[in-house]
Short mmCIF file of C-alpha atoms in Angstrom, two decimals:
data_model
loop_
_atom_site.label_atom_id
_atom_site.label_comp_id
_atom_site.label_asym_id
_atom_site.label_seq_id
_atom_site.Cartn_x
_atom_site.Cartn_y
_atom_site.Cartn_z
CA MET B 1 24.72 -0.36 -17.06
CA ALA B 2 23.68 2.97 -17.96
CA ILE B 3 22.75 5.70 -15.45
CA LEU B 4 19.75 7.73 -16.58
CA SER B 5 20.07 11.31 -17.62
CA GLN B 6 17.06 13.38 -18.00
CA SER B 7 16.84 12.57 -21.63
CA THR B 8 17.20 8.76 -21.51
CA THR B 9 14.88 5.97 -21.72
CA SER B 10 17.14 3.18 -21.81
CA PHE B 11 18.16 2.22 -18.25
CA CYS B 12 18.17 -1.47 -18.81
CA PRO B 13 20.64 -3.45 -16.25
CA SER B 14 21.26 -6.73 -18.06
CA PHE B 15 21.94 -8.65 -14.71
CA LEU B 16 18.40 -7.94 -13.56
CA SER B 17 16.63 -9.59 -16.40
CA THR B 18 15.62 -13.22 -16.26
CA ARG B 19 14.70 -13.83 -19.74
CA LEU B 20 17.84 -12.72 -21.54
CA THR B 21 19.88 -15.40 -23.17
CA ARG B 22 23.07 -13.42 -23.21
CA PHE B 23 24.50 -11.61 -20.39
CA PHE B 24 27.38 -8.81 -20.50
CA PRO B 25 29.67 -7.97 -17.76
CA CYS B 26 28.60 -4.55 -16.41
CA HIS B 27 30.72 -2.20 -14.18
CA VAL B 28 29.54 0.93 -12.53
CA THR B 29 32.14 3.24 -10.56
CA PHE B 30 30.73 5.76 -8.32
CA CYS B 31 33.56 8.10 -7.76
CA ALA B 32 34.08 10.66 -4.88
CA PRO B 33 33.55 13.96 -6.68
CA SER B 34 36.25 16.69 -6.95
CA LEU B 35 33.43 19.34 -6.83
CA PRO B 36 30.84 19.16 -3.97
CA ASN B 37 27.88 18.86 -6.36
CA ARG B 38 29.08 16.95 -9.44
CA LEU B 39 29.08 13.15 -9.70
CA ALA B 40 30.99 11.41 -12.42
CA VAL B 41 29.56 8.06 -13.64
CA SER B 42 31.42 5.73 -15.89
CA SER B 43 29.99 2.59 -17.42
CA ARG B 44 30.19 0.33 -20.12
CA LEU B 45 27.29 -0.04 -22.30
CA ASN B 46 26.65 -2.77 -24.87
CA SER B 47 26.68 -0.91 -28.33
CA SER B 48 23.07 -2.65 -29.30
CA GLN B 49 21.34 -0.30 -26.89
CA SER B 50 19.52 2.31 -28.44
CA PRO B 51 21.19 5.96 -28.93
CA GLY B 52 20.15 9.12 -27.42
CA ALA B 53 20.58 8.13 -23.71
CA GLY B 54 22.26 11.55 -22.73
CA GLY B 55 25.48 10.83 -24.67
CA SER B 56 26.73 9.93 -28.08
CA LEU B 57 26.64 6.23 -28.70
CA SER B 58 28.61 5.22 -31.86
CA PRO B 59 27.97 1.68 -33.56
CA GLY B 60 30.88 -0.76 -32.67
CA ASN B 61 31.80 -4.35 -32.17
CA GLY B 62 31.57 -4.50 -28.58
CA ASP B 63 31.24 -2.34 -25.60
CA VAL B 64 31.58 1.46 -26.03
CA PRO B 65 32.56 4.08 -23.37
CA TYR B 66 29.92 5.99 -21.91
CA GLU B 67 30.17 8.90 -19.28
CA LEU B 68 27.67 11.11 -17.65
CA HIS B 69 27.80 14.17 -15.34
CA HIS B 70 24.96 14.87 -13.19
CA ARG B 71 23.97 17.64 -10.92
CA TYR B 72 22.70 16.02 -7.74
CA SER B 73 21.34 16.66 -4.25
CA ARG B 74 21.44 14.45 -1.21
CA GLN B 75 17.98 15.97 -0.48
CA CYS B 76 14.65 15.29 -1.96
CA CYS B 77 13.98 16.91 -5.41
CA GLN B 78 12.32 20.30 -5.10
CA SER B 79 10.02 19.48 -7.86
CA GLY B 80 7.83 16.48 -9.13
CA SER B 81 6.69 13.55 -7.04
CA ARG B 82 8.64 11.01 -5.08
CA VAL B 83 8.39 7.25 -6.03
CA PHE B 84 8.68 4.42 -3.67
CA VAL B 85 8.73 0.70 -4.44
CA THR B 86 7.17 -1.78 -1.97
CA LEU B 87 9.21 -4.78 -1.16
CA PRO B 88 8.18 -8.38 -1.46
CA VAL B 89 5.55 -9.62 1.29
CA LYS B 90 8.08 -12.09 2.75
CA SER B 91 11.18 -9.92 2.70
CA VAL B 92 11.60 -11.06 6.27
CA GLY B 93 11.16 -14.78 6.94
CA ARG B 94 9.63 -16.46 10.16
CA ASP B 95 13.15 -16.77 11.62
CA GLY B 96 13.48 -13.16 11.77
CA ARG B 97 15.94 -12.80 8.94
CA VAL B 98 16.11 -11.11 5.62
CA VAL B 99 15.15 -13.51 2.96
CA ARG B 100 17.74 -14.05 0.12
CA LEU B 101 20.02 -11.43 1.52
CA LYS B 102 22.38 -11.16 -1.38
CA ALA B 103 19.65 -10.65 -4.01
CA MET B 104 17.95 -8.13 -1.89
CA MET B 105 21.32 -6.09 -1.68
CA PHE B 106 21.48 -5.98 -5.30
CA SER B 107 17.85 -5.17 -5.87
CA LEU B 108 18.21 -2.28 -3.44
CA LYS B 109 21.29 -1.21 -5.49
CA ALA B 110 19.26 -1.08 -8.62
CA LEU B 111 16.51 0.86 -7.07
CA ALA B 112 18.81 3.41 -5.97
CA ALA B 113 20.51 3.85 -9.34
CA ALA B 114 17.14 4.07 -11.04
CA GLY B 115 16.36 7.09 -8.85
CA VAL B 116 13.46 5.97 -6.55
CA GLU B 117 13.20 7.77 -3.40
CA GLY B 118 12.99 4.74 -1.11
CA VAL B 119 11.30 1.53 -0.36
CA VAL B 120 8.07 0.36 1.58
CA VAL B 121 8.40 -2.16 4.06
CA GLU B 122 5.59 -4.01 5.62
CA ILE B 123 5.96 -5.06 9.02
CA TRP B 124 3.98 -7.89 9.89
CA TRP B 125 2.19 -8.34 13.39
CA GLY B 126 1.97 -11.90 12.73
CA LEU B 127 5.76 -12.07 12.42
CA VAL B 128 7.12 -9.62 15.08
CA GLU B 129 4.57 -10.56 18.00
CA ARG B 130 4.26 -14.04 16.52
CA ASN B 131 4.61 -16.36 19.68
CA GLY B 132 3.50 -14.21 22.68
CA PRO B 133 2.12 -10.82 23.93
CA ARG B 134 4.72 -8.17 24.07
CA VAL B 135 7.34 -10.51 22.61
CA TYR B 136 8.64 -8.62 19.71
CA ASP B 137 11.23 -9.58 17.20
CA TRP B 138 12.61 -6.80 14.82
CA ARG B 139 15.84 -8.28 13.72
CA GLY B 140 14.96 -8.77 10.02
CA TYR B 141 13.56 -5.40 9.85
CA GLU B 142 16.48 -3.82 11.36
CA GLU B 143 18.71 -5.55 8.88
CA LEU B 144 16.65 -4.26 5.99
CA PHE B 145 16.75 -0.68 7.23
CA THR B 146 20.33 -0.91 7.52
CA MET B 147 20.67 -2.08 3.94
CA ALA B 148 18.32 0.63 2.53
CA ASN B 149 20.40 3.21 4.12
CA LYS B 150 23.68 1.80 2.92
CA PHE B 151 22.23 2.87 -0.73
CA GLY B 152 20.59 6.12 0.29
CA LEU B 153 17.16 4.86 0.19
CA LYS B 154 14.52 6.19 2.59
CA VAL B 155 12.08 3.80 4.03
CA ARG B 156 8.25 3.94 4.53
CA VAL B 157 6.94 1.14 6.86
CA VAL B 158 3.45 -0.15 6.92
CA LEU B 159 2.49 -1.57 10.56
CA ALA B 160 0.30 -4.44 9.31
CA PHE B 161 -2.19 -5.74 11.80
CA HIS B 162 -3.85 -7.89 9.45
CA GLN B 163 -3.53 -11.30 7.77
CA HIS B 164 -1.97 -11.93 4.47
CA GLY B 165 -2.63 -14.52 2.05
CA THR B 166 -5.62 -17.13 1.71
CA GLY B 167 -4.14 -19.96 3.92
CA PRO B 168 -1.21 -22.26 4.87
CA ASP B 169 -0.80 -23.37 1.41
CA ASP B 170 -0.23 -19.96 0.08
CA PRO B 171 3.46 -19.12 -0.17
CA ASN B 172 2.97 -15.81 1.14
CA TRP B 173 0.84 -16.65 4.10
CA ILE B 174 1.17 -14.73 7.15
CA PRO B 175 -1.48 -15.14 9.75
CA LEU B 176 -2.33 -13.15 12.77
CA PRO B 177 -0.10 -13.82 15.72
CA LEU B 178 -0.51 -17.42 16.96
CA TRP B 179 -1.56 -16.21 20.49
CA VAL B 180 -4.23 -13.96 18.94
CA LEU B 181 -5.55 -16.74 16.85
CA ASP B 182 -5.65 -18.91 20.02
CA GLU B 183 -7.89 -16.28 21.81
CA ILE B 184 -10.18 -16.17 18.69
CA GLN B 185 -10.48 -19.75 18.88
CA LYS B 186 -11.62 -19.40 22.64
CA ASP B 187 -13.97 -16.81 21.66
CA VAL B 188 -15.18 -16.69 18.06
CA GLU B 189 -17.12 -13.54 18.51
CA LEU B 190 -13.56 -11.70 18.08
CA ALA B 191 -13.86 -12.37 14.65
CA TYR B 192 -16.17 -10.36 12.00
CA CYS B 193 -19.30 -12.26 11.12
CA ASP B 194 -21.83 -11.86 8.12
CA ARG B 195 -25.52 -12.66 8.18
CA PHE B 196 -24.81 -16.20 7.16
CA GLY B 197 -22.80 -16.88 10.13
CA ARG B 198 -19.30 -16.89 8.18
CA ARG B 199 -16.38 -15.81 10.08
CA ASN B 200 -13.57 -13.72 8.84
CA ILE B 201 -10.14 -13.56 10.74
CA GLU B 202 -8.17 -11.12 8.46
CA TYR B 203 -8.47 -8.52 11.18
CA VAL B 204 -9.81 -8.46 14.83
CA SER B 205 -13.54 -7.16 14.87
CA LEU B 206 -13.47 -3.67 15.61
CA GLY B 207 -16.49 -4.08 17.88
CA CYS B 208 -14.12 -5.14 20.75
CA ASP B 209 -11.72 -2.45 20.11
CA ILE B 210 -11.54 -1.25 23.70
CA LEU B 211 -12.38 -4.29 25.71
CA PRO B 212 -9.65 -6.39 27.41
CA VAL B 213 -10.12 -9.67 25.07
CA LEU B 214 -6.62 -10.35 24.05
CA CYS B 215 -4.83 -11.88 27.00
CA GLY B 216 -6.18 -8.85 29.19
CA ARG B 217 -5.37 -6.02 26.78
CA SER B 218 -7.90 -4.36 24.38
CA PRO B 219 -6.86 -4.58 20.56
CA ILE B 220 -6.26 -0.78 20.57
CA GLN B 221 -3.95 -1.25 23.55
CA VAL B 222 -2.11 -4.18 21.73
CA TYR B 223 -1.87 -2.01 18.42
CA ALA B 224 -0.44 0.91 20.74
CA ASP B 225 2.18 -1.25 22.50
CA PHE B 226 3.38 -2.52 19.21
CA MET B 227 3.68 0.86 17.71
CA ARG B 228 5.43 2.19 20.93
CA ASP B 229 7.86 -0.83 20.90
CA PHE B 230 8.56 -0.09 17.14
CA ARG B 231 9.16 3.52 17.96
CA ASP B 232 11.56 2.83 20.89
CA ASN B 233 13.52 0.33 18.90
CA PHE B 234 13.89 2.47 15.82
CA ARG B 235 13.90 5.93 17.58
CA THR B 236 17.36 6.96 15.99
CA LEU B 237 16.16 6.25 12.48
CA LEU B 238 12.60 7.97 12.66
CA GLY B 239 12.55 10.92 10.62
CA VAL B 240 16.10 10.33 9.01
CA ILE B 241 15.92 6.87 7.22
CA ILE B 242 12.29 5.98 8.26
CA THR B 243 10.30 9.00 6.92
CA GLY B 244 6.96 7.46 6.93
CA VAL B 245 4.69 5.19 9.09
CA GLN B 246 1.61 3.83 7.58
CA ILE B 247 -0.85 2.35 10.14
CA GLY B 248 -2.84 -0.46 9.25
CA MET B 249 -6.47 -0.17 10.44
CA GLY B 250 -8.47 -3.24 8.78
CA PRO B 251 -8.14 -6.08 6.30
CA GLY B 252 -5.57 -5.29 3.54
CA GLY B 253 -4.07 -2.64 5.85
CA GLU B 254 -7.05 -0.32 4.91
CA LEU B 255 -9.71 1.24 7.15
CA ARG B 256 -12.54 -0.82 6.13
CA TYR B 257 -14.63 -3.96 6.93
CA PRO B 258 -13.60 -7.23 5.34
CA SER B 259 -16.69 -7.16 3.32
CA PHE B 260 -15.53 -8.52 0.07
CA SER B 261 -12.64 -10.88 -0.73
CA SER B 262 -9.33 -9.10 -0.59
CA GLN B 263 -7.52 -12.18 -1.99
CA GLU B 264 -9.92 -12.31 -5.11
CA PRO B 265 -10.20 -8.94 -6.58
CA ASN B 266 -11.36 -10.03 -9.94
CA LEU B 267 -14.35 -11.62 -8.13
CA ALA B 268 -15.21 -8.24 -6.47
CA TRP B 269 -14.81 -6.41 -9.86
CA SER B 270 -17.31 -8.76 -11.46
CA ARG B 271 -20.11 -7.31 -9.35
CA GLU B 272 -19.72 -8.45 -5.76
CA LEU B 273 -21.86 -6.54 -3.46
CA GLY B 274 -20.23 -7.46 -0.36
CA GLU B 275 -21.62 -8.33 2.97
CA PHE B 276 -22.25 -6.25 5.98
CA GLN B 277 -20.07 -7.37 8.94
CA CYS B 278 -21.94 -6.66 11.85
CA TYR B 279 -23.21 -9.99 13.16
CA ASP B 280 -20.60 -10.67 15.82
CA LYS B 281 -21.96 -10.16 19.40
CA TYR B 282 -19.94 -7.09 19.95
CA MET B 283 -21.11 -5.20 16.89
CA LEU B 284 -24.62 -6.25 17.74
CA ALA B 285 -24.55 -4.93 21.09
CA SER B 286 -23.53 -1.49 19.72
CA LEU B 287 -26.20 -1.76 17.05
CA ASN B 288 -28.68 -2.59 19.38
CA ALA B 289 -27.94 0.22 21.92
CA SER B 290 -27.84 2.65 19.13
CA ALA B 291 -31.30 1.45 17.96
CA ARG B 292 -32.61 2.03 21.48
CA ASN B 293 -31.24 5.47 21.72
CA VAL B 294 -33.26 6.40 18.67
CA GLY B 295 -36.31 4.75 19.96
CA LYS B 296 -36.58 1.94 17.24
CA ARG B 297 -35.47 -1.27 19.12
CA GLU B 298 -36.64 -3.40 16.06
CA TRP B 299 -33.66 -1.88 14.16
CA GLY B 300 -30.89 -3.25 16.45
CA ASN B 301 -31.60 -6.98 15.74
CA GLY B 302 -28.94 -7.12 12.72
CA GLY B 303 -28.21 -5.83 9.26
CA PRO B 304 -30.54 -4.75 6.63
CA VAL B 305 -32.95 -7.63 5.18
CA GLY B 306 -33.14 -7.71 1.46
CA ALA B 307 -29.58 -7.05 0.63
CA GLY B 308 -29.36 -9.84 -1.95
CA SER B 309 -26.69 -12.47 -2.25
CA LEU B 310 -22.92 -11.83 -2.41
CA ILE B 311 -22.96 -11.80 -6.48
CA GLN B 312 -26.11 -10.33 -7.61
CA ASN B 313 -27.42 -7.09 -9.67
CA PRO B 314 -28.12 -4.43 -7.04
CA GLU B 315 -31.41 -3.81 -8.94
CA HIS B 316 -32.45 -7.15 -8.02
CA THR B 317 -32.23 -6.36 -4.17
CA ASP B 318 -34.76 -4.72 -2.07
CA PHE B 319 -32.07 -2.80 -0.02
CA PHE B 320 -29.69 -1.47 -2.80
CA LYS B 321 -32.01 -0.87 -5.76
CA ASN B 322 -32.14 2.66 -7.06
CA ASP B 323 -35.89 3.31 -7.02
CA GLY B 324 -37.42 2.43 -3.72
CA GLY B 325 -34.35 0.70 -2.20
CA SER B 326 -34.44 0.83 1.62
CA TRP B 327 -30.96 2.22 1.79
CA ASN B 328 -32.84 5.49 1.11
CA THR B 329 -35.27 5.13 3.87
CA PRO B 330 -34.96 6.38 7.52
CA TYR B 331 -33.96 2.75 8.53
CA GLY B 332 -31.40 2.57 5.79
CA GLU B 333 -29.94 5.78 6.75
CA PHE B 334 -29.85 5.07 10.66
CA PHE B 335 -28.10 1.70 9.85
CA LEU B 336 -25.58 3.11 7.30
CA GLU B 337 -24.79 5.89 9.58
CA TRP B 338 -24.08 3.63 12.46
CA TYR B 339 -22.06 1.19 10.43
CA SER B 340 -19.75 3.72 9.00
CA ASP B 341 -19.60 5.90 12.27
CA MET B 342 -18.12 2.61 14.02
CA LEU B 343 -15.47 2.24 11.13
CA LEU B 344 -14.58 6.12 11.73
CA LEU B 345 -14.48 5.63 15.70
CA HIS B 346 -11.99 2.68 15.10
CA GLY B 347 -9.87 4.92 12.76
CA GLU B 348 -10.16 7.74 15.45
CA ARG B 349 -8.96 5.51 18.43
CA ILE B 350 -5.92 4.27 16.11
CA CYS B 351 -4.86 7.82 14.94
CA ARG B 352 -5.24 9.05 18.36
CA GLU B 353 -2.83 6.49 19.81
CA ALA B 354 -0.43 6.94 16.86
CA GLU B 355 -0.13 10.67 16.89
CA THR B 356 0.75 10.66 20.51
CA ILE B 357 3.22 7.77 20.16
CA PHE B 358 5.04 9.21 17.05
CA ARG B 359 4.78 13.00 18.15
CA GLY B 360 8.23 14.67 17.85
CA THR B 361 9.79 11.89 15.75
CA GLU B 362 9.36 13.87 12.35
CA VAL B 363 7.92 10.86 10.60
CA HIS B 364 4.95 11.27 8.44
CA MET B 365 2.04 9.26 9.44
CA SER B 366 -0.61 7.85 6.77
CA ALA B 367 -3.56 5.58 6.61
CA LYS B 368 -5.21 3.81 3.71
CA LEU B 369 -8.67 3.77 2.34
CA ALA B 370 -9.94 1.06 0.13
CA SER B 371 -10.53 1.72 -3.64
CA ILE B 372 -13.93 0.21 -4.21
CA HIS B 373 -15.19 1.22 -7.49
CA TRP B 374 -17.34 -1.58 -9.07
CA HIS B 375 -20.59 -0.05 -8.25
CA TYR B 376 -19.69 3.40 -8.44
CA ILE B 377 -22.21 4.67 -11.03
CA THR B 378 -25.26 3.21 -9.30
CA GLN B 379 -27.16 5.33 -6.95
CA SER B 380 -26.66 3.29 -3.71
CA HIS B 381 -23.03 2.33 -4.41
CA PRO B 382 -23.49 -1.03 -2.48
CA SER B 383 -19.98 -2.47 -2.56
CA GLU B 384 -18.81 0.93 -0.87
CA LEU B 385 -21.69 0.81 1.63
CA THR B 386 -20.92 -2.91 2.80
CA ALA B 387 -17.14 -1.88 3.34
CA GLY B 388 -18.34 1.05 5.67
CA TYR B 389 -17.96 3.90 3.35
CA TYR B 390 -21.46 5.74 3.56
CA ASN B 391 -21.04 7.20 0.19
CA THR B 392 -23.93 7.36 -2.38
CA PHE B 393 -24.96 9.39 -5.19
CA ASN B 394 -26.40 12.18 -2.97
CA ARG B 395 -23.87 11.90 0.02
CA ASP B 396 -20.09 12.22 0.22
CA GLY B 397 -18.69 9.27 2.39
CA TYR B 398 -15.12 9.93 1.96
CA LEU B 399 -15.25 13.39 3.40
CA PRO B 400 -15.64 12.39 7.20
CA PHE B 401 -12.33 10.09 6.53
CA ALA B 402 -10.40 12.88 5.07
CA ARG B 403 -11.32 15.25 7.83
CA LEU B 404 -10.43 12.49 10.45
CA PHE B 405 -6.92 12.31 8.87
CA SER B 406 -6.54 15.99 8.73
CA LYS B 407 -7.34 16.23 12.27
CA TYR B 408 -4.45 14.10 13.22
CA GLY B 409 -1.95 14.98 10.60
CA PHE B 410 -2.06 11.82 8.57
CA SER B 411 -1.78 11.64 4.91
CA MET B 412 -4.19 9.42 2.79
CA CYS B 413 -3.22 6.45 0.83
CA CYS B 414 -5.44 4.81 -1.90
CA SER B 415 -4.72 2.64 -4.86
CA CYS B 416 -5.98 1.97 -8.34
CA PHE B 417 -4.36 5.14 -10.01
CA GLU B 418 -3.36 3.08 -13.07
CA MET B 419 -6.99 1.88 -13.57
CA GLN B 420 -8.99 3.48 -16.54
CA ASP B 421 -12.94 3.65 -17.02
CA GLU B 422 -12.55 2.42 -20.52
CA LYS B 423 -11.02 -0.78 -19.70
CA MET B 424 -12.78 -1.41 -16.55
CA LYS B 425 -16.30 -1.16 -18.32
CA LYS B 426 -15.44 -4.12 -20.36
CA ILE B 427 -15.48 -6.02 -17.15
CA ASN B 428 -18.29 -4.30 -15.14
CA PRO B 429 -20.16 -1.50 -16.65
CA ASP B 430 -21.34 -0.30 -13.22
CA GLY B 431 -17.70 0.44 -12.38
CA SER B 432 -15.70 3.84 -12.71
CA PRO B 433 -12.18 3.78 -10.87
CA GLU B 434 -11.61 7.11 -12.13
CA GLY B 435 -14.82 8.63 -10.92
CA PHE B 436 -14.05 7.10 -7.57
CA LEU B 437 -10.50 8.46 -7.49
CA ARG B 438 -11.42 11.90 -8.60
CA GLN B 439 -13.92 12.12 -5.62
CA LEU B 440 -11.34 10.80 -3.37
CA LEU B 441 -8.63 13.41 -4.60
CA LEU B 442 -11.06 16.22 -4.40
CA VAL B 443 -11.80 15.50 -0.67
CA ALA B 444 -8.11 15.18 0.09
CA ARG B 445 -7.62 18.52 -1.59
CA LEU B 446 -10.38 20.13 0.22
CA CYS B 447 -9.01 18.90 3.77
CA ASP B 448 -5.57 19.82 2.59
CA ILE B 449 -4.04 16.42 3.32
CA SER B 450 -1.01 14.95 1.48
CA LEU B 451 -1.78 11.95 -0.67
CA GLU B 452 -0.06 8.65 -1.36
CA GLY B 453 -1.03 6.95 -4.50
CA GLN B 454 -0.52 3.16 -5.35
CA ASN B 455 -1.33 0.85 -8.23
CA PHE B 456 -3.59 -2.07 -7.89
CA SER B 457 -2.18 -4.25 -10.57
CA THR B 458 1.68 -5.05 -11.06
CA ASN B 459 1.10 -5.56 -14.81
CA LEU B 460 1.58 -1.99 -15.94
CA ASP B 461 2.11 -1.03 -19.50
CA ASP B 462 2.76 2.33 -20.80
CA GLY B 463 -0.91 3.40 -20.75
CA ALA B 464 -1.12 2.40 -17.21
CA PHE B 465 1.69 4.53 -16.28
CA SER B 466 0.42 7.25 -18.32
CA GLN B 467 -2.74 6.92 -16.26
CA VAL B 468 -0.80 7.20 -13.07
CA LEU B 469 0.70 10.27 -14.08
CA LYS B 470 -2.57 11.99 -15.18
CA MET B 471 -4.35 11.04 -11.92
CA SER B 472 -1.46 12.41 -9.78
CA ARG B 473 -1.19 15.56 -11.64
CA PHE B 474 -5.11 15.95 -11.23
CA TYR B 475 -4.33 16.19 -7.55
CA SER B 476 -1.06 18.05 -7.32
CA ASP B 477 -1.30 20.55 -10.01
CA GLY B 478 -2.73 23.96 -9.14
CA ILE B 479 -1.81 27.25 -7.65
CA GLU B 480 -1.01 25.51 -4.46
CA LYS B 481 1.24 22.47 -4.89
CA ARG B 482 0.11 19.74 -2.67
CA PRO B 483 2.54 16.94 -1.74
CA PHE B 484 1.99 13.80 -3.63
CA SER B 485 4.05 10.50 -3.83
CA PHE B 486 3.75 7.11 -5.43
CA ASN B 487 4.01 3.77 -3.92
CA PHE B 488 4.78 1.18 -6.58
CA VAL B 489 3.22 -2.34 -5.61
CA ARG B 490 5.24 -4.17 -5.72
CA MET B 491 8.75 -5.44 -6.60
CA ASP B 492 8.35 -9.09 -7.92
CA LYS B 493 10.02 -11.26 -10.32
CA ARG B 494 8.48 -9.47 -13.27
CA PHE B 495 9.66 -6.10 -11.92
CA PHE B 496 13.23 -6.59 -13.21
CA GLU B 497 12.46 -7.95 -16.72
CA SER B 498 14.04 -5.77 -19.23
CA GLN B 499 10.88 -4.04 -20.78
CA ASN B 500 9.16 -3.62 -17.56
CA TRP B 501 12.26 -2.17 -15.86
CA GLU B 502 12.63 0.16 -18.72
CA ARG B 503 9.03 1.51 -18.38
CA PHE B 504 9.40 1.79 -14.63
CA THR B 505 12.59 3.89 -14.78
CA ARG B 506 10.98 6.18 -17.25
CA PHE B 507 8.19 6.51 -15.11
CA VAL B 508 10.35 7.43 -12.11
CA ARG B 509 11.95 10.07 -14.24
CA GLN B 510 8.61 11.42 -15.40
CA MET B 511 7.24 11.67 -11.96
CA SER B 512 10.17 13.64 -10.60
CA ASP B 513 10.20 16.03 -13.60
CA GLY B 514 13.64 14.62 -14.67
CA ASN B 515 15.23 15.28 -11.42
CA ILE B 516 15.75 11.75 -10.68
CA PHE B 517 19.34 11.22 -10.09
CA ARG B 518 20.43 11.57 -6.26
CA ALA B 519 23.72 10.55 -4.70
CA ARG B 520 22.31 8.16 -2.11
CA LEU B 521 25.66 5.94 -2.09
CA ASN B 522 28.58 6.91 0.13
CA VAL B 523 30.34 9.11 -2.31
CA ALA B 524 33.06 9.57 0.12
CA SER B 525 34.33 6.10 -1.07
CA ASP B 526 34.45 4.45 -4.37
CA VAL B 527 31.52 2.04 -4.34
CA ARG B 528 31.67 -0.66 -7.05
CA LEU B 529 28.72 -2.78 -8.44
CA LYS B 530 29.95 -5.54 -10.64
CA THR B 531 27.81 -8.04 -12.36
CA THR B 532 29.07 -10.93 -14.06
CA ALA B 533 27.59 -13.60 -16.32
CA GLY B 534 28.04 -16.15 -13.90
CA MET B 535 26.04 -14.23 -11.17
CA ALA B 536 23.36 -13.45 -13.65
CA GLU B 537 22.92 -16.93 -14.70
CA GLY B 538 22.63 -17.59 -10.91
CA GLY B 539 19.22 -15.98 -11.11
CA LEU B 540 19.47 -14.34 -7.77
CA LEU B 541 16.95 -11.71 -8.15
CA TYR B 542 14.61 -14.24 -10.01
CA HIS B 543 14.78 -16.56 -7.05
CA LEU B 544 13.97 -13.64 -4.73
CA TYR B 545 10.76 -13.00 -6.29
CA GLN B 546 9.50 -16.46 -7.69
CA HIS B 547 6.97 -16.88 -4.74
CA SER B 548 6.05 -13.06 -4.62
#
C-alpha cells in the first residue's frame, strides 16, 4: 500500500477493492520518528503499479521496496481545503452498536492514510431517542468517535431530526422516534400537508414549532433538549475531536419544506414543480392571521390556486408562468413572503437555541440549504418557491438565509458542487446547477460566512471532481481567503473500488494543495496495518457497504 506524496496519483490499497481477482499482502509500518517533524513510511508495493509515485520504481518480479519521508503537521494544513467523508447511513444500528465494527476500523484507517481531515457522522433522532421522550442512547456514536480519534480523524456530526428512506422495506429506513410517530397518529395535523391532502412525515411541521404537541414539549424544545444532552455527553470531545455540528432543520436535514421527493431526485430534476406545504391546521392558522393583518382575509384560506400539477411545464400554470403569472402580483408576493418568512423563523428558532447550547465549546456550527436548480433559468423559479426559497429572476431569496446564518455564526452547507450545466440540460433544459450554486456562493461571500460543499451523486468521474475544484475555488479564491471544506457523500461499496479510490485520493490531494499527509496515528508507538489475501477475500469492506 503506497502512501501518497505530493506527486503521486497511485494510492490504491488492494485490500479495499472488491473487484480485484488477485490480492497481494500489504504491510505498512508507521514508525515513531527520530526527529519531531519527519515520519518514515515503508511499504511493499506490487511492481505492476505505475511509476512516478514519489520514488523510483524499477521493474521486478514481485514486490519492490518503497520508502517515503514526509513533513507533517498534527494540525490542519494551512493552505487548501479540508475534505471530510460521510459515513454510511446505518453506521450505528438500532441496537445502539457500530455496524460491522472490524470493517469500519479498516475503513477509517484507509481514510486516515488517504489524508482526509475527518468523517461526517449522522446522528439520527429516530435512533437515539427512539423509544421515549428524553430517553437517549449515544453508545454507538461514542464508539464511532473513539475509533475516529484513534486514527487521528476529526468528526463532524449532523444532528438529523428527519426521517431517512422511503419506508420499512428500505434497508436504510430510519423513521422519526416511535413516540413522535404515535403523537402524529393522534394528531395528523403535526405532519405537513399539501392541497391534495397528502401528508408528509419526513419532518414535524414547522407550523407547530412552539406548541406543546410532543408529549408536553414543543418541537423546538425537543430539538433543544436533544442538542443539550448531546453536548453534555460529549463535552470533553467538543472542539477537540468533534469539530463541527450541523443542525438538521428540515427534510433531508435541509432548511426547507418537503415540497418534492427527497428520495427520488431524478423525478425532481425531470421538471417537478413541487407542492406548497401549508395545509395543516397550524400553517393555515398562521396564514389566516397574516392575511387579516394586511386586510385581505380572502388570502388566508390556503395556498395559491393555479399552481399546476406536480409534474408540469410552469408555462402551463396560472401561478408560475413567466408572463402574467400570479406569483408576480400583490397576492403572490404576500403569500410567498409569508411562506418563506415562516421557514426563516423556523431556522431562527433553531439557530438561537443551538448557539446558546454550544456557546463556548469551540465547535463550528452549520446548517444546510437545499440545492434546487431544476427551474433556475425560468423567471419564477417554481421548484425553489414551493421549497420555501422566495428566489426569482428579480429577487434574491437566499440572502436572508445567509444573513440568518451569519447572525448566529453558522457556516452554510449545500450540495451539487459536482454538477455541470452541460450535462444537466440534457435532462432538463430549464435547470442550471452552476447558476444556482454561483448565486449561493456569492451571498455566502457577501455575508462572510464559511462554506461546506457536498456532492449529490456518489458516481463521480474525473470531470465531476474537476467541477468540485472549480466551484470551490470560485468561492475561496481572492484577496481574502474564505474558509471552505468539502464533505464527500458518502462512503459506500463503490467508494473503495480501485478506480474510484484512486480518483478520490487524487482529489483530496488537489483540494489541500498537496499538503495531504498528516500524522493522525499515534506516532509514539509502532502502529501496523496488515492485510492478507484471506482478509480481503472475506470482503469485510464490501459487506459493510452492500446496503448503503
